[in-house]
Coordinates of C-alpha atoms in Angstrom, one line a residue:
Chain F
X9 CA -32.2 11.1 52.0
X10 CA -29.6 9.7 54.2
X11 CA -30.2 11.4 57.5
X12 CA -26.7 10.9 58.7
X13 CA -25.1 12.5 55.7
X14 CA -27.5 15.4 55.5
X15 CA -26.7 16.1 59.2
X16 CA -23.2 17.0 57.9
X17 CA -24.5 19.6 55.4
X18 CA -24.6 22.5 57.9
X19 CA -21.0 21.7 59.0
X20 CA -19.9 21.3 55.4
X21 CA -21.2 24.9 54.8
X22 CA -19.5 26.0 58.0
X23 CA -16.2 24.5 56.8
X24 CA -15.6 22.4 59.9
X25 CA -15.7 18.9 58.5
X26 CA -12.8 16.6 58.2
X27 CA -11.5 15.7 54.7
X28 CA -13.0 12.3 55.0
X29 CA -16.4 13.7 56.0
X30 CA -16.2 16.3 53.1
X31 CA -15.5 13.5 50.7
X32 CA -18.5 11.6 52.0
X33 CA -20.7 14.6 51.4
X34 CA -19.3 15.1 47.9
X35 CA -19.9 11.5 47.1
X36 CA -23.4 11.8 48.4
X37 CA -24.1 14.9 46.3
X38 CA -22.9 13.0 43.2
X39 CA -25.4 10.3 43.9
X40 CA -28.2 12.6 45.0
X41 CA -28.1 15.7 42.8
X42 CA -31.3 16.9 44.5
X43 CA -29.4 17.4 47.7
X44 CA -27.0 19.9 46.0
X45 CA -29.6 22.7 46.1
X46 CA -30.0 22.2 49.9
X47 CA -26.3 22.3 50.4
X48 CA -25.8 25.4 48.2
X49 CA -28.6 27.2 50.1
X50 CA -27.0 26.4 53.4
X51 CA -23.6 27.5 52.1
X52 CA -25.1 30.8 51.0
X53 CA -26.7 31.4 54.4
X54 CA -23.4 30.5 56.2
X55 CA -21.5 32.9 54.0
X56 CA -23.6 35.8 55.4
X57 CA -22.4 35.1 58.9
X58 CA -19.3 37.2 58.3
X59 CA -21.6 40.2 58.4
X60 CA -22.6 39.4 61.9
X61 CA -19.2 40.5 63.2
X62 CA -19.1 44.2 64.0
X63 CA -17.0 45.9 61.3
X64 CA -13.8 47.5 62.5
X65 CA -11.9 49.9 60.3
X66 CA -8.3 48.9 59.8
X67 CA -5.6 51.6 60.4
X68 CA -4.6 53.6 57.3
X69 CA -1.1 52.2 57.4
X70 CA -2.4 48.8 56.6
X71 CA -3.9 50.0 53.4
X72 CA -0.8 52.0 52.5
X73 CA 1.3 48.9 53.0
X74 CA -1.0 46.8 51.0
X75 CA -1.2 49.2 48.1
X76 CA 2.5 49.7 48.0
X77 CA 3.0 46.0 47.7
X78 CA 0.3 45.8 45.1
X79 CA 1.7 48.7 43.1
X80 CA 5.1 47.1 43.0
X81 CA 3.6 43.8 41.9
X82 CA 1.5 45.6 39.3
X83 CA 4.6 47.3 37.9
X84 CA 6.3 44.0 37.6
X85 CA 3.3 42.5 35.9
X86 CA 3.2 45.4 33.4
X87 CA 6.6 44.5 32.0
X88 CA 5.0 41.5 30.4
X89 CA 1.4 42.5 30.3
X90 CA -0.6 42.4 27.0
X91 CA -1.1 46.1 27.3
X92 CA 2.6 46.9 27.4
X93 CA 3.3 44.5 24.5
X94 CA 0.6 46.5 22.5
X95 CA 2.5 49.7 23.2
X96 CA 5.8 48.1 22.2
X97 CA 4.4 47.1 18.9
X98 CA 3.2 50.7 18.5
X99 CA 6.7 52.0 19.1
X100 CA 8.1 49.4 16.9
X101 CA 5.9 50.5 14.0
X102 CA 7.2 54.0 14.2
X103 CA 10.8 52.7 14.0
X104 CA 10.3 50.8 10.7
X105 CA 12.3 53.2 8.5
X106 CA 15.2 53.1 10.8
X107 CA 15.0 49.4 11.1
X108 CA 14.9 49.1 7.3
X109 CA 18.1 51.1 6.9
X110 CA 19.7 49.1 9.7
X111 CA 18.7 45.8 8.0
X112 CA 20.2 47.0 4.7
X113 CA 23.5 47.8 6.5
X114 CA 23.4 44.4 8.2
X115 CA 22.8 42.7 4.8
X116 CA 25.7 44.5 3.2
X117 CA 28.0 43.6 6.1
X118 CA 26.8 40.0 5.9
X119 CA 27.4 39.9 2.2
X120 CA 31.0 41.1 2.6
X121 CA 31.5 38.6 5.4
X122 CA 30.2 35.8 3.3
X123 CA 32.6 36.8 0.5
X124 CA 35.5 36.8 2.9
X125 CA 34.5 33.5 4.4
X126 CA 34.2 32.0 0.9
X127 CA 37.7 33.0 0.1
X128 CA 39.0 31.6 3.3
X129 CA 37.2 28.4 2.5
X130 CA 38.9 28.2 -0.9
X131 CA 42.3 28.7 0.7
X132 CA 41.5 26.0 3.2
X133 CA 40.5 23.6 0.5
X134 CA 43.8 24.2 -1.3
X135 CA 45.6 23.4 1.9
X136 CA 43.6 20.3 2.2
X137 CA 44.7 19.1 -1.2
X138 CA 48.3 19.8 -0.4
X139 CA 47.9 17.9 2.8
X140 CA 46.3 15.0 1.0
X141 CA 49.4 14.7 -1.2
X142 CA 51.6 14.9 1.8
X143 CA 49.7 12.2 3.6
X144 CA 49.7 10.0 0.5
X145 CA 53.5 10.3 0.3
X146 CA 54.0 9.7 3.9
X147 CA 51.7 6.6 3.9
X148 CA 54.5 4.8 1.9
X149 CA 56.8 5.3 4.9
X150 CA 54.1 4.3 7.3
X151 CA 54.1 0.5 6.6
X152 CA 57.4 -0.3 8.3
X153 CA 56.4 1.9 11.2
X154 CA 53.1 0.1 11.4
X155 CA 54.9 -3.3 11.4
X156 CA 57.1 -2.0 14.1
X157 CA 54.1 -0.7 16.0
X158 CA 52.5 -4.1 15.7
X159 CA 55.7 -5.7 17.0
X160 CA 55.7 -3.3 19.9
X161 CA 52.1 -4.0 20.6
X162 CA 52.7 -7.7 20.8
X163 CA 55.7 -7.1 23.1
X164 CA 53.5 -4.9 25.2
X165 CA 50.9 -7.6 25.4
X166 CA 53.5 -10.1 26.5
X167 CA 54.8 -7.7 29.1
X168 CA 51.3 -7.0 30.3
X169 CA 50.8 -10.7 30.7
X170 CA 54.0 -11.1 32.6
X171 CA 53.2 -8.1 34.7
X172 CA 49.8 -9.7 35.4
X173 CA 51.4 -13.0 36.5
X174 CA 53.9 -11.1 38.6
X175 CA 51.1 -9.3 40.3
X176 CA 49.4 -12.5 41.0
X177 CA 52.6 -13.9 42.5
X178 CA 53.0 -10.7 44.5
X179 CA 49.5 -11.1 45.8
X180 CA 50.2 -14.7 46.8
X181 CA 53.5 -13.8 48.5
X182 CA 51.8 -10.9 50.2
X183 CA 49.1 -13.2 51.5
X184 CA 51.8 -15.6 52.8
X185 CA 53.7 -12.8 54.3
X186 CA 50.6 -11.6 56.1
X187 CA 50.0 -15.1 57.4
X188 CA 53.6 -15.4 58.6
X189 CA 53.5 -12.0 60.1
X190 CA 50.3 -12.9 61.9
X191 CA 51.9 -16.1 63.2
X192 CA 55.0 -14.2 64.3
X193 CA 52.8 -11.8 66.2
X194 CA 51.1 -14.7 67.8
X195 CA 54.3 -16.4 68.8
X196 CA 55.7 -13.1 70.0
X197 CA 52.6 -12.7 72.1
X198 CA 52.9 -16.2 73.4
X199 CA 56.6 -15.7 74.2
X200 CA 55.8 -12.5 76.0
X201 CA 53.1 -14.2 78.0
X202 CA 55.5 -17.0 78.9
X203 CA 58.2 -14.5 79.9
X204 CA 55.7 -12.8 82.0
X205 CA 54.7 -16.1 83.6
X206 CA 58.3 -17.0 84.1
X207 CA 59.0 -13.6 85.7
X208 CA 56.0 -14.2 87.9
X209 CA 57.3 -17.6 88.9
X210 CA 60.8 -16.2 89.5
X211 CA 59.4 -13.5 91.7
X212 CA 57.3 -16.0 93.5
X213 CA 60.3 -18.2 94.1
X214 CA 62.4 -15.3 95.3
X215 CA 59.7 -14.4 97.7
X216 CA 59.5 -17.8 99.2
X217 CA 60.5 -18.1 102.8
X218 CA 63.9 -19.7 103.9
X219 CA 63.7 -23.5 104.1
X220 CA 62.7 -24.7 107.5
X221 CA 65.1 -26.6 109.9
X222 CA 63.2 -29.8 109.2
X223 CA 63.9 -29.3 105.5
X224 CA 67.6 -28.6 106.2
X225 CA 67.9 -31.7 108.4
X226 CA 66.2 -33.7 105.8
X227 CA 68.6 -32.5 103.2
X228 CA 71.5 -33.4 105.5
X229 CA 70.2 -36.8 105.9
X230 CA 69.7 -37.2 102.3
X231 CA 73.2 -36.0 101.7
X232 CA 74.6 -38.5 104.3
X233 CA 72.6 -41.3 102.7
X234 CA 73.9 -40.4 99.4
X235 CA 77.5 -40.6 100.7
X236 CA 76.7 -43.9 102.3
X237 CA 75.4 -45.2 99.1
X238 CA 78.6 -43.9 97.4
X239 CA 80.8 -45.7 99.9
X240 CA 78.8 -48.9 99.5
X241 CA 79.3 -48.7 95.8
X242 CA 83.0 -48.4 96.3
X243 CA 83.0 -51.4 98.7
X244 CA 81.0 -53.3 96.2
X245 CA 83.5 -52.5 93.5
X246 CA 86.4 -53.6 95.8
X247 CA 84.6 -56.8 96.6
X248 CA 84.0 -57.4 93.0
X249 CA 87.7 -56.9 92.3
X250 CA 88.6 -59.2 95.1
X251 CA 86.2 -61.7 93.9
X252 CA 87.8 -61.5 90.5
X253 CA 91.1 -62.1 92.1
X254 CA 89.8 -65.0 94.0
X255 CA 88.4 -66.5 90.9
X256 CA 91.8 -66.2 89.2
X257 CA 93.4 -67.7 92.3
X258 CA 90.9 -70.5 92.3
X259 CA 91.5 -71.2 88.7
X260 CA 95.2 -71.3 89.3
X261 CA 94.8 -73.6 92.2
X262 CA 92.4 -75.7 90.2
X263 CA 95.0 -75.9 87.5
X264 CA 97.6 -76.9 90.1
X265 CA 95.3 -79.5 91.6
X266 CA 94.6 -80.8 88.2
X267 CA 98.3 -81.0 87.4
X268 CA 99.0 -82.7 90.8
X269 CA 96.3 -85.2 90.1
X270 CA 97.8 -85.9 86.8
X271 CA 101.1 -86.3 88.4
X272 CA 99.6 -88.6 91.0
X273 CA 98.2 -90.7 88.2
X274 CA 101.7 -91.1 86.9
X275 CA 103.1 -91.6 90.3
X276 CA 100.7 -94.4 91.0
X277 CA 100.8 -96.0 87.6
X278 CA 102.4 -99.4 87.5
X279 CA 105.9 -99.8 86.0
X280 CA 106.8 -96.2 86.6
X281 CA 110.3 -95.4 88.1
X282 CA 111.5 -92.3 89.7
X283 CA 114.5 -90.8 88.0
X284 CA 116.4 -88.3 90.1
X285 CA 117.4 -84.8 89.1
X286 CA 119.6 -82.8 91.3
X287 CA 120.9 -79.2 91.5
X288 CA 124.3 -78.4 90.2
X289 CA 126.8 -76.2 91.9
X290 CA 124.8 -73.3 90.6
X291 CA 121.9 -74.4 92.7
X292 CA 122.8 -77.2 95.0
X293 CA 119.7 -77.0 97.0
X294 CA 117.4 -78.0 94.2
X295 CA 116.0 -81.6 94.2
X296 CA 113.5 -83.4 91.9
X297 CA 112.3 -86.5 90.3
X298 CA 110.9 -87.5 86.9
X299 CA 108.4 -90.2 87.5
X300 CA 107.8 -92.1 84.2
X301 CA 107.8 -95.5 82.5
X302 CA 110.8 -95.4 80.2
X303 CA 108.7 -97.2 77.6
X304 CA 106.1 -94.5 77.7
X305 CA 106.2 -91.1 76.2
X306 CA 104.8 -89.3 79.2
X307 CA 106.1 -88.6 82.6
X308 CA 105.6 -86.3 85.6
X309 CA 108.4 -84.0 86.9
X310 CA 108.4 -82.8 90.5
X311 CA 110.9 -80.3 91.5
X312 CA 111.6 -78.4 94.8
X313 CA 114.1 -75.9 95.9
X314 CA 113.8 -73.6 92.9
X315 CA 113.7 -69.9 93.9
X316 CA 111.3 -67.6 92.2
X317 CA 112.6 -66.0 89.1
X318 CA 112.6 -62.4 88.0
X319 CA 110.0 -61.5 85.4
X320 CA 111.0 -62.6 81.9
X321 CA 112.8 -65.7 83.1
X322 CA 111.6 -69.3 83.2
X323 CA 112.8 -72.7 84.3
X324 CA 113.2 -74.6 81.1
X325 CA 113.2 -78.5 81.3
X326 CA 115.4 -80.3 78.8
X327 CA 115.6 -83.8 77.7
X328 CA 119.0 -84.6 76.4
X329 CA 119.8 -87.1 73.7
X330 CA 123.3 -88.2 73.2
X331 CA 123.3 -87.5 69.5
X332 CA 120.4 -85.1 69.0
X333 CA 121.3 -82.8 71.8
X334 CA 118.9 -80.8 74.1
X335 CA 115.2 -81.1 73.4
X336 CA 112.8 -78.6 75.0
X337 CA 110.4 -80.5 77.1
X338 CA 108.3 -77.8 78.8
X339 CA 108.4 -74.9 81.3
X340 CA 108.4 -75.7 85.0
X341 CA 106.0 -73.4 87.0
X342 CA 107.3 -73.0 90.5
X343 CA 105.3 -71.7 93.4
X344 CA 106.5 -69.4 96.2
X345 CA 107.8 -72.4 98.1
X346 CA 110.0 -73.3 95.2
X347 CA 108.0 -76.4 94.3
X348 CA 107.2 -77.0 90.6
X349 CA 105.6 -79.8 88.6
X350 CA 105.4 -80.6 84.9
X351 CA 103.9 -83.2 82.8
X352 CA 106.5 -84.2 80.3
X353 CA 105.3 -85.5 76.9
X354 CA 108.2 -85.6 74.4
X355 CA 106.2 -87.6 71.8
X356 CA 108.8 -90.4 72.1
X357 CA 109.7 -92.9 74.7
X358 CA 111.3 -91.3 77.8
X359 CA 113.8 -94.1 77.7
X360 CA 115.1 -92.9 74.4
X361 CA 116.8 -90.0 76.1
X362 CA 120.0 -90.1 78.0
X363 CA 119.6 -87.3 80.5
X364 CA 117.5 -84.4 81.6
X365 CA 118.2 -81.0 82.9
X366 CA 116.7 -77.6 83.9
X367 CA 118.1 -74.2 82.9
X368 CA 117.0 -70.7 83.4
X369 CA 116.1 -69.0 80.2
X370 CA 114.8 -65.7 79.0
X371 CA 111.4 -65.9 77.4
X372 CA 112.2 -63.5 74.6
X373 CA 115.4 -65.2 73.5
X374 CA 116.2 -68.4 71.8
X375 CA 117.7 -70.7 74.3
X376 CA 121.2 -72.1 73.7
X377 CA 121.6 -74.7 76.4
X378 CA 124.9 -76.1 77.4
X379 CA 126.0 -78.4 80.2
X380 CA 127.3 -75.4 82.1
X381 CA 124.0 -73.5 81.9
X382 CA 122.1 -76.4 83.6
X383 CA 121.2 -75.7 87.2
X384 CA 119.8 -79.2 87.6
X385 CA 120.8 -82.4 85.9
X386 CA 119.8 -86.0 86.0
X387 CA 120.4 -89.3 84.2
X388 CA 117.6 -91.2 82.5
X389 CA 117.5 -94.9 82.7
X390 CA 116.1 -96.9 79.8
Chain B
X18 CA -35.6 48.8 52.9
X19 CA -34.6 52.3 52.0
X20 CA -34.9 53.8 48.5
X21 CA -31.2 53.9 48.2
X22 CA -31.0 50.3 48.8
X23 CA -33.7 49.7 46.2
X24 CA -31.9 51.7 43.6
X25 CA -28.7 49.9 44.4
X26 CA -30.3 46.6 43.8
X27 CA -31.3 47.7 40.3
X28 CA -27.9 49.3 39.6
X29 CA -25.8 46.3 40.5
X30 CA -23.7 45.3 37.5
X31 CA -23.0 41.8 36.7
X32 CA -21.9 40.0 33.6
X33 CA -25.1 40.9 31.8
X34 CA -25.8 44.4 30.8
X35 CA -28.4 46.3 32.7
X36 CA -31.3 48.2 31.5
X37 CA -32.1 51.5 33.1
X38 CA -35.4 51.5 35.0
X39 CA -38.4 52.8 33.1
X40 CA -38.6 55.9 35.2
X41 CA -35.4 57.2 33.6
X42 CA -35.9 57.0 29.8
X43 CA -33.1 59.3 28.9
X44 CA -30.7 56.4 28.8
X45 CA -30.7 53.8 26.1
X46 CA -30.7 50.1 26.7
X47 CA -27.5 48.3 27.3
X48 CA -25.8 51.3 28.9
X49 CA -23.4 50.4 31.6
X50 CA -22.4 52.5 34.4
X51 CA -18.8 51.4 34.4
X52 CA -17.2 54.7 33.7
X53 CA -16.2 55.1 37.4
X54 CA -14.5 52.1 38.9
X55 CA -16.0 52.9 42.3
X56 CA -19.4 52.3 40.8
X57 CA -18.6 48.8 39.7
X58 CA -20.1 45.9 41.5
X59 CA -17.8 43.4 43.2
X60 CA -18.0 40.9 40.3
X61 CA -16.7 43.5 37.8
X62 CA -14.1 44.7 40.2
X63 CA -12.8 41.2 40.4
X64 CA -12.5 41.1 36.6
X65 CA -10.4 44.3 36.7
X66 CA -8.4 43.1 39.6
X67 CA -7.6 40.0 37.6
X68 CA -6.4 42.3 34.8
X69 CA -4.0 43.9 37.3
X70 CA -6.0 47.1 38.0
X71 CA -4.7 48.2 41.4
X72 CA -7.4 50.9 41.6
X73 CA -10.1 48.2 41.5
X74 CA -8.4 46.4 44.3
X75 CA -8.4 49.6 46.3
X76 CA -12.1 50.0 45.8
X77 CA -12.7 46.5 46.8
X78 CA -10.6 47.0 49.9
X79 CA -12.5 50.1 50.9
X80 CA -15.7 48.3 50.6
X81 CA -14.9 45.2 52.6
X82 CA -11.8 45.8 54.8
X83 CA -13.8 46.8 57.8
X84 CA -16.0 43.7 57.6
X85 CA -12.9 41.5 57.2
X86 CA -11.2 43.3 60.1
X87 CA -14.2 42.8 62.3
X88 CA -14.4 39.1 61.4
X89 CA -10.7 38.6 62.1
X90 CA -10.9 40.5 65.4
X91 CA -13.9 38.4 66.5
X92 CA -12.0 35.2 65.6
X93 CA -8.5 36.0 66.8
X94 CA -9.1 38.6 69.6
X95 CA -5.7 39.9 68.7
X96 CA -5.5 43.2 66.8
X97 CA -2.0 42.9 65.4
X98 CA -2.7 39.4 64.2
X99 CA -6.0 40.6 62.7
X100 CA -4.3 43.4 60.8
X101 CA -1.8 40.9 59.4
X102 CA -4.6 38.6 58.3
X103 CA -6.5 41.5 56.7
X104 CA -3.6 42.5 54.6
X105 CA -2.8 39.0 53.6
X106 CA -6.4 38.4 52.7
X107 CA -6.5 41.2 50.2
X108 CA -3.1 40.4 48.9
X109 CA -4.4 36.9 48.1
X110 CA -7.4 38.4 46.3
X111 CA -5.0 40.5 44.2
X112 CA -2.9 37.4 43.4
X113 CA -5.7 35.0 42.8
X114 CA -8.5 37.1 41.4
X115 CA -8.2 35.3 38.1
X116 CA -9.1 32.0 39.9
X117 CA -12.3 33.4 41.3
X118 CA -15.3 31.5 40.0
X119 CA -18.9 32.6 40.3
X120 CA -19.8 29.1 41.3
X121 CA -18.1 29.7 44.6
X122 CA -20.5 32.4 45.4
X123 CA -20.1 36.1 45.6
X124 CA -16.7 37.9 45.7
X125 CA -17.5 39.0 49.3
X126 CA -18.2 35.4 50.4
X127 CA -15.0 34.4 48.7
X128 CA -13.2 37.2 50.5
X129 CA -14.6 36.3 53.9
X130 CA -13.8 32.6 53.2
X131 CA -10.1 33.5 52.6
X132 CA -10.0 35.6 55.8
X133 CA -11.6 32.9 57.9
X134 CA -9.3 30.2 56.6
X135 CA -6.3 32.4 57.3
X136 CA -7.5 32.9 60.9
X137 CA -7.9 29.2 61.4
X138 CA -4.4 28.6 60.0
X139 CA -3.2 31.2 62.4
X140 CA -4.6 29.2 65.3
X141 CA -2.9 26.1 64.0
X142 CA 0.5 27.7 63.5
X143 CA 0.5 29.3 66.9
X144 CA -1.3 26.4 68.6
X145 CA -3.9 28.7 70.1
X146 CA -7.6 29.3 69.9
X147 CA -9.2 32.2 71.8
X148 CA -12.0 31.4 74.1
X149 CA -15.3 32.0 72.5
X150 CA -16.8 35.5 73.3
X151 CA -20.4 35.7 72.3
X152 CA -21.4 39.2 71.0
X153 CA -25.1 39.0 71.8
X154 CA -26.3 42.4 70.6
X155 CA -23.4 44.1 68.9
X156 CA -22.7 47.9 69.1
X157 CA -24.6 48.7 65.9
X158 CA -21.8 50.9 64.6
X159 CA -22.0 51.7 60.9
X160 CA -19.0 52.3 58.7
X161 CA -19.1 54.8 55.9
X162 CA -16.6 54.8 53.1
X163 CA -15.6 58.0 51.5
X164 CA -15.6 56.5 48.0
X165 CA -19.1 55.2 47.7
X166 CA -21.6 56.3 50.3
X167 CA -24.4 54.2 48.8
X168 CA -22.3 51.0 48.8
X169 CA -21.3 51.6 52.4
X170 CA -24.9 52.1 53.4
X171 CA -25.7 48.9 51.6
X172 CA -23.0 47.1 53.5
X173 CA -24.2 48.5 56.7
X174 CA -27.7 47.2 55.9
X175 CA -26.3 43.7 55.4
X176 CA -24.6 43.9 58.7
X177 CA -27.8 44.8 60.4
X178 CA -29.8 42.2 58.6
X179 CA -27.5 39.4 59.5
X180 CA -27.0 40.6 63.1
X181 CA -30.7 40.7 63.6
X182 CA -31.1 37.3 62.1
X183 CA -28.6 35.9 64.6
X184 CA -30.2 37.7 67.5
X185 CA -33.5 36.2 66.5
X186 CA -32.1 32.7 66.6
X187 CA -32.5 30.8 69.8
X188 CA -29.4 31.2 71.9
X189 CA -28.6 27.5 71.9
X190 CA -28.8 27.4 68.1
X191 CA -26.8 30.6 67.7
X192 CA -24.1 29.2 70.0
X193 CA -23.6 26.2 67.8
X194 CA -23.3 28.3 64.7
X195 CA -20.9 30.8 66.2
X196 CA -18.7 28.1 67.7
X197 CA -18.4 26.4 64.3
X198 CA -18.0 29.6 62.2
X199 CA -16.0 31.9 64.4
X200 CA -14.0 29.4 66.3
X201 CA -13.7 26.6 63.8
X202 CA -14.9 23.9 66.2
X203 CA -15.9 20.5 64.8
X204 CA -19.1 18.8 65.7
X205 CA -17.5 16.8 68.4
X206 CA -15.7 19.8 69.9
X207 CA -19.0 21.7 70.0
X208 CA -20.7 18.8 71.7
X209 CA -18.0 18.7 74.3
X210 CA -17.9 22.5 74.8
X211 CA -21.6 22.9 75.4
X212 CA -22.0 19.4 76.9
X213 CA -24.7 18.1 74.7
X214 CA -24.9 14.9 72.6
X215 CA -23.6 15.0 69.1
X216 CA -27.1 14.5 67.7
X217 CA -28.3 17.6 69.5
X218 CA -25.5 19.6 67.9
X219 CA -26.6 18.4 64.5
X220 CA -30.2 19.3 65.1
X221 CA -29.4 22.8 66.5
X222 CA -27.0 23.5 63.5
X223 CA -29.6 22.4 61.0
X224 CA -32.4 24.5 62.6
X225 CA -30.1 27.5 63.0
X226 CA -29.1 27.6 59.4
X227 CA -32.6 26.9 58.2
X228 CA -33.9 29.9 60.2
X229 CA -31.1 32.0 59.1
X230 CA -31.9 31.3 55.4
X231 CA -35.6 32.0 55.9
X232 CA -35.0 35.2 57.8
X233 CA -32.5 36.6 55.4
X234 CA -34.6 35.7 52.5
X235 CA -37.6 37.5 54.1
X236 CA -35.3 40.5 54.6
X237 CA -34.4 40.6 50.9
X238 CA -30.7 39.9 51.9
X239 CA -28.5 39.6 48.9
X240 CA -24.7 39.4 48.9

């Protein structure tokens, strides 16, 4: 025998083994049936140990309580006990005649009831036949209704489809709306943050101390420099205007110098003759010469003593032909000293003309020269 | 053993019918004495209890209640708790008599087993366990039931036999048995309590039960 397991036998009998240990003993007993006798003997000996305790009578109330509980349970059991069912059957047997009579009455009542039910069934069947006829008649009128129902079904299906599409659109729009709403919230939040930042900056600026004296001085200097720059700009503009005037004057002088050079060319050309022109009684102080070769078509006119004219008037130089009359031969420009020059170029020989003269004419009128309108006259030699 | 005890041994009813001893030939064979429920043996009482006979249960109670109470008091050391366990024990006998099997032993051992388990459960529920109190000699008090004087005497005889067997055990061995039976200690707990190796506990338990068996057998002890 396994000494270890048999050591557990007394404690198995004493009931103080763990479940695992009890199972070990049980398994051992199965494999070693000869050990069962030992275990049973030890269990029997242990069971007697209860008698080693001194008996103590319980109080009478304990028995009363127990028996009351047991009597109540016994009474409950007797309701379904085999003994009570036996007595029920006995009682039942004595009631047979009464039961027989009662059964007969019930059978009669059942028969009457069945008869009445049968009649009612017949009536219902007649009604069913009538209803069948009615249904058959109404089925004729049903076809158009069915067609209409079918049409309505199709319309309903179409509307369902449209509704479904509308719902999808709504979902899409709702999604877009949610996105925009979210972005709006974000922008509002950003704006609010910026407003707060701006307020902070504004508050910060308002709390800044007054500018220092150095800063004021610097600002004054800056202002003065700005004024200086502005004055210089004005001076520069004036200088530029003066420069423009000087350029114009220079151009005019250059033009006069050019004209005088041209006149000098004529004056120094061989075979040229001066032909005098003098002022008339209208302007007796005027003097001049036309220096030209009578055989040439070009000459140079030099005049002096002509006063400046009012605006809109000019000194017109005329070449006079005995038969063809007065021929315009150019405008004489006169300076502030009353001196004027003119290159005459009549496109024909100077010698072909008989006389020359100068009149004062309005620029916007067609001249009508006469001898009397001449303020200077002179003869031309051929 | 007294003459009353000898007669009782012959008069015990079980599942087989008894024959009357030869000294009394006025009775025929196969005559049972079951006319008075108080005269029934525990095994037949259990049959009647299983059938719902409250009187049988009452007789069973009168026979064994004092022993159960004594057992519970020894284990719990609490009278109120012991009374509660006693009532619950017999109530369970009433409710479960039909599940009693002779393979489990005698009705009395089954009864004491129920009471003992209820006491152990009580410890666990209340998370207590009384300190062991060793009753070395006992007071020798005998209990007499008014219903069946002979049976009460027989019970008293059993108490004396077992108590004597325990007294005759070496103290060390008796302690091991009592710690296990009355206080539900495991082998390990016994070893710690009496401060001996586990193997010693095994040896003492084995020897104690062996001696108990031999002594009770020599005394003609029958449950």
